[in-house]
Coordinates of C-alpha atoms in Angstrom, one line a residue:
X1 CA 0.0 0.0 0.0
X2 CA 1.1 3.6 -0.7
X3 CA 2.2 6.4 1.6
X4 CA -0.3 9.2 1.9
X5 CA 0.6 12.8 1.5
X6 CA 0.3 15.0 4.5
X7 CA -3.4 15.1 4.4
X8 CA -6.3 12.6 4.2
X9 CA -7.3 11.0 0.9
X10 CA -10.1 12.8 -0.8
X11 CA -12.8 10.5 -2.2
X12 CA -15.0 12.3 -4.7
X13 CA -18.6 11.2 -4.8
X14 CA -20.2 10.2 -8.2
X15 CA -23.9 9.3 -7.8
X16 CA -25.1 7.5 -10.9
X17 CA -28.6 7.7 -9.6
X18 CA -31.8 9.6 -10.2
X19 CA -32.7 10.2 -6.6
X20 CA -29.6 11.0 -4.5
X21 CA -30.2 13.7 -1.8
X22 CA -27.3 15.9 -2.9
X23 CA -27.6 16.2 -6.7
X24 CA -31.0 14.7 -7.8
X25 CA -29.9 12.8 -10.8
X26 CA -27.5 15.3 -12.4
X27 CA -25.0 12.5 -13.2
X28 CA -27.5 9.7 -13.8
X29 CA -26.2 8.5 -17.1
X30 CA -22.7 7.2 -18.1
X31 CA -21.5 10.2 -20.1
X32 CA -22.5 12.8 -17.5
X33 CA -21.1 10.7 -14.6
X34 CA -17.8 10.2 -16.3
X35 CA -17.5 13.8 -17.2
X36 CA -18.3 14.8 -13.6
X37 CA -15.8 12.3 -12.3
X38 CA -13.1 13.8 -14.4
X39 CA -13.9 17.2 -13.1
X40 CA -13.5 15.9 -9.6
X41 CA -10.1 14.4 -10.5
X42 CA -9.1 17.8 -11.9
X43 CA -10.2 19.4 -8.7
X44 CA -7.9 17.1 -6.7
X45 CA -9.8 13.9 -5.9
X46 CA -7.5 11.0 -5.0
X47 CA -10.1 8.5 -5.8
X48 CA -13.7 8.3 -7.0
X49 CA -16.6 6.6 -5.3
X50 CA -19.2 5.4 -7.9
X51 CA -22.6 4.5 -6.6
X52 CA -25.7 3.2 -8.3
X53 CA -28.0 3.1 -5.3
X54 CA -29.2 6.1 -3.3
X55 CA -29.0 5.5 0.5
X56 CA -30.8 8.7 1.5
X57 CA -33.5 8.2 4.1
X58 CA -36.6 6.6 2.5
X59 CA -34.8 5.6 -0.7
X60 CA -36.1 2.5 -2.6
X61 CA -33.5 0.1 -3.7
X62 CA -33.0 -0.4 -7.4
X63 CA -32.9 -3.9 -8.9
X64 CA -29.5 -5.6 -9.1
X65 CA -29.4 -5.3 -12.9
X66 CA -30.2 -1.6 -12.8
X67 CA -27.5 -1.0 -10.3
X68 CA -25.0 -2.9 -12.5
X69 CA -26.1 -1.0 -15.6
X70 CA -25.5 2.3 -13.7
X71 CA -22.0 1.7 -12.3
X72 CA -20.1 -0.8 -14.4
X73 CA -19.8 1.3 -17.6
X74 CA -18.6 4.3 -15.5
X75 CA -16.1 2.3 -13.5
X76 CA -14.8 0.7 -16.7
X77 CA -14.1 4.0 -18.4
X78 CA -12.6 5.7 -15.4
X79 CA -10.4 2.7 -14.5
X80 CA -9.2 2.4 -18.0
X81 CA -8.2 6.1 -17.8
X82 CA -6.0 5.4 -14.8
X83 CA -8.3 6.6 -12.0
X84 CA -8.5 4.9 -8.6
X85 CA -12.1 3.9 -8.4
X86 CA -14.3 2.7 -5.5
X87 CA -17.7 1.1 -5.9
X88 CA -20.3 2.2 -3.4
X89 CA -22.5 -0.9 -3.1
X90 CA -24.0 -3.4 -0.6
X91 CA -24.3 -6.2 -3.1
X92 CA -21.8 -9.0 -3.7
X93 CA -22.8 -9.3 -7.4
X94 CA -22.2 -5.6 -8.0
X95 CA -18.9 -5.6 -6.0
X96 CA -17.6 -8.5 -8.1
X97 CA -18.6 -6.9 -11.4
X98 CA -17.0 -3.6 -10.3
X99 CA -13.8 -5.2 -9.3
X100 CA -13.7 -7.0 -12.6
X101 CA -14.2 -3.6 -14.3
X102 CA -11.2 -2.2 -12.5
X103 CA -12.4 -0.9 -9.1
X104 CA -9.8 -1.1 -6.3
X105 CA -12.0 -0.3 -3.3
X106 CA -15.4 -1.6 -2.2
X107 CA -17.3 0.9 0.0
X108 CA -20.1 -1.1 1.7
X109 CA -22.4 1.1 3.8
X110 CA -23.8 -2.1 5.4
X111 CA -20.5 -3.5 6.5
X112 CA -21.4 -6.9 5.1
X113 CA -24.8 -7.1 6.8
X114 CA -27.0 -6.5 3.8
X115 CA -25.2 -9.2 1.7
X116 CA -22.6 -11.3 3.7
X117 CA -21.3 -12.7 0.5
X118 CA -19.7 -9.4 -0.3
X119 CA -17.0 -10.2 2.2
X120 CA -16.1 -13.3 0.3
X121 CA -15.9 -11.3 -2.9
X122 CA -13.5 -8.8 -1.4
X123 CA -11.5 -11.5 0.4
X124 CA -10.8 -13.2 -3.0
X125 CA -9.4 -9.9 -4.4
X126 CA -6.7 -7.4 -3.4
X127 CA -9.3 -4.6 -2.9
X128 CA -9.5 -2.3 0.0
X129 CA -12.8 -2.6 2.0
X130 CA -14.7 0.1 3.8
X131 CA -17.1 -1.2 6.4
X132 CA -19.6 1.4 7.6
X133 CA -21.8 1.3 10.7
X134 CA -25.3 0.3 9.6
X135 CA -28.5 -1.0 11.1
X136 CA -31.1 -1.1 8.4
X137 CA -32.0 -0.1 4.9
X138 CA -32.9 3.4 4.0
X139 CA -36.7 2.9 4.2
X140 CA -36.5 2.0 7.9
X141 CA -33.1 3.1 9.3
X142 CA -34.4 6.1 11.2
X143 CA -36.5 3.7 13.3
X144 CA -33.3 2.3 14.7
X145 CA -31.8 5.3 16.5
X146 CA -32.0 4.0 20.1
X147 CA -28.5 3.3 21.4
X148 CA -29.5 2.6 24.9
X149 CA -27.9 3.8 28.1
X150 CA -24.3 3.4 26.8
X151 CA -24.9 6.0 24.1
X152 CA -24.2 6.2 20.4
X153 CA -20.4 6.3 20.6
X154 CA -20.1 3.1 22.5
X155 CA -22.9 1.5 20.5
X156 CA -21.2 2.3 17.2
X157 CA -17.8 1.2 18.5
X158 CA -19.2 -2.1 19.7
X159 CA -21.2 -2.8 16.5
X160 CA -18.3 -1.7 14.2
X161 CA -16.1 -3.9 16.2
X162 CA -18.4 -6.9 15.5
X163 CA -18.3 -6.1 11.8
X164 CA -14.5 -5.9 11.9
X165 CA -14.4 -9.3 13.4
X166 CA -16.6 -10.7 10.6
X167 CA -14.5 -8.9 8.0
X168 CA -11.3 -10.4 9.3
X169 CA -12.8 -13.8 9.7
X170 CA -13.8 -13.8 6.0
X171 CA -10.2 -13.5 5.1
X172 CA -9.8 -9.7 4.4
X173 CA -6.5 -8.6 6.0
X174 CA -6.7 -5.8 8.5
X175 CA -4.3 -3.7 6.3
X176 CA -7.1 -3.6 3.7
X177 CA -9.9 -2.4 6.0
X178 CA -11.2 1.1 6.8
X179 CA -14.1 1.8 9.2
X180 CA -16.8 4.5 8.7
X181 CA -19.0 5.7 11.6
X182 CA -22.0 6.0 9.3
X183 CA -23.0 9.6 9.9
X184 CA -26.7 10.0 9.3
X185 CA -27.5 6.3 9.1
X186 CA -29.8 5.3 11.9
X187 CA -28.6 8.4 13.7
X188 CA -30.0 11.8 14.8
X189 CA -28.2 15.1 14.3
X190 CA -27.1 15.0 17.9
X191 CA -25.7 11.5 17.4
X192 CA -23.6 12.7 14.5
X193 CA -22.0 15.4 16.6
X194 CA -21.4 13.0 19.4
X195 CA -19.7 10.6 17.0
X196 CA -17.5 13.3 15.6
X197 CA -16.4 14.3 19.1
X198 CA -15.8 10.6 20.0
X199 CA -13.6 9.5 17.1
X200 CA -10.9 8.4 19.5
X201 CA -13.2 5.7 20.7
X202 CA -13.6 4.4 17.1
X203 CA -9.9 4.7 16.5
X204 CA -9.4 2.3 19.4
X205 CA -10.6 -0.5 17.1
X206 CA -7.2 -0.2 15.4
X207 CA -8.3 0.6 11.9
X208 CA -8.1 3.9 9.9
X209 CA -11.3 5.8 9.5
X210 CA -13.3 7.1 6.5
X211 CA -15.8 9.9 7.3
X212 CA -18.6 11.1 5.1
X213 CA -20.2 14.3 6.4
X214 CA -20.6 16.2 3.1
X215 CA -23.9 18.0 2.6
X216 CA -25.6 15.9 5.2
X217 CA -28.8 17.0 7.0
X218 CA -27.1 17.5 10.4
X219 CA -25.1 20.4 8.8
X220 CA -28.3 21.8 7.4
X221 CA -29.9 21.6 10.9
X222 CA -26.9 23.3 12.4
X223 CA -27.3 26.2 10.0
X224 CA -31.1 26.4 10.1
X225 CA -32.7 29.8 9.8
X226 CA -36.3 30.4 11.1
X227 CA -36.6 26.6 11.7
X228 CA -35.8 25.7 8.1
X229 CA -32.6 23.7 7.5
X230 CA -30.0 25.3 5.2
X231 CA -30.4 24.1 1.7
X232 CA -28.3 21.1 0.7
X233 CA -26.2 23.1 -1.8
X234 CA -25.3 25.8 0.8
X235 CA -23.6 23.7 3.5
X236 CA -20.1 23.7 2.1
X237 CA -18.5 26.4 4.3
X238 CA -19.5 24.4 7.4
X239 CA -18.3 21.2 5.8
X240 CA -14.9 22.8 5.0
X241 CA -14.5 23.8 8.6
X242 CA -15.3 20.2 9.6
X243 CA -12.9 18.9 7.0
X244 CA -10.0 20.9 8.6
X245 CA -10.9 19.5 12.0
X246 CA -11.1 15.9 10.8
X247 CA -7.8 16.2 9.0
X248 CA -6.1 17.4 12.2
X249 CA -7.6 14.3 13.9
X250 CA -5.8 12.0 11.5
X251 CA -8.8 10.7 9.6
X252 CA -7.6 8.6 6.7
X253 CA -10.2 9.5 4.0
X254 CA -12.9 12.1 3.5
X255 CA -15.9 11.2 1.2
X256 CA -17.0 14.5 -0.3
X257 CA -19.1 16.2 -3.0
X258 CA -17.1 19.4 -3.4
X259 CA -13.6 18.3 -4.0
X260 CA -12.2 21.7 -4.7
X261 CA -13.5 23.2 -1.4
X262 CA -12.2 20.2 0.5
X263 CA -8.8 20.4 -1.0
X264 CA -8.6 24.1 -0.2
X265 CA -9.4 23.4 3.4
X266 CA -6.8 20.6 3.5
X267 CA -4.1 22.8 2.0
X268 CA -4.3 24.9 5.1
X269 CA -4.0 21.8 7.3
X270 CA -1.2 20.4 5.1
X271 CA 0.9 23.5 5.7
X272 CA 0.8 22.6 9.4
X273 CA 0.6 18.8 9.4
X274 CA 2.7 15.7 9.3
X275 CA 3.0 12.6 7.1
X276 CA 0.9 9.5 7.8
X277 CA 0.8 6.0 6.4
X278 CA -2.4 4.9 4.7
X279 CA -4.2 1.8 3.4
X280 CA -5.9 3.2 0.3
X281 CA -4.4 2.6 -3.1

C-alpha cells in the first residue's frame, strides 16, 4: 500500500442515480457521470466513489441489474483512464462486477450485513474494503436510533467492532480495511456530533477511519434559519470547517461532493501537518 501525502485522501462522490439527496440525478447516465468524475479528479480527488443506489432516508433500492447498468460502464471507463475507483455498493454481485471492471475499493455502507457474500468477494481480491456502521436499509433506518444507556459512541464502537471481526474472519486482511462511523445512518443530528467528538473511541478499534459528512442533514440543521434547514447546496462552508478539524484528527479518508473546497481546506491543514501512512491505493 502507498504512503499518503500529509493530508487525508479525498474521495470524490459520483452518484449515478436519479434520486440522491445531494444532486438529484445530475450525473445519472454514463456520459455525465464520467465527465463529472473527471472534473473531480481535476479538482484534486485522489479516488472516485461510484454508486448506483441512493441511500438517502426513504430511498427505494434499485434492482440488481439496474445498479449494475449504472455503475459498471462508469467504472470501466474511469479505471481504463487510470483513476483509482471505489464502488459504493452493498451487493456482492455488484462488487464482483465492479472489481472485474477495475475498481480497487469496495465501499459497503452495510459493513457486510446487507449481503454477507460481499465479504467473500473482497477476500478473494486485493481490494480495500470500507465497512460502515449500519443498522437497516434506508426505508426504515431512522426507526433504529435508540443506542440505549451506553450511548451512540459506545454503540457504534461495539457494533463496528463486531463487523470488523466478521470482515477479518472472512479473510480480508486488516491492512485492507477502513471503518466508517456512518453519519446519518440510523442516527440523529445529535448522534452525528457525538460521534465526531468521539472519534478516539472508534480509532481504538485499530483501523483507519473514513468519514462522510458532506452536505448531510445535520449540517443543514446546524445552519437552520427560522426553523428551516440550510439548503443542501449551501452547506459547504460548514463542511470545509469540519474537514479541517477531521484532517487534524488524522482521519484517513474524506468522502465529499465538493472536492475543490475540501482540497482548499486541506491545503491549510497540510501546511501545518505531518505525514501519515495509509491503506488506500
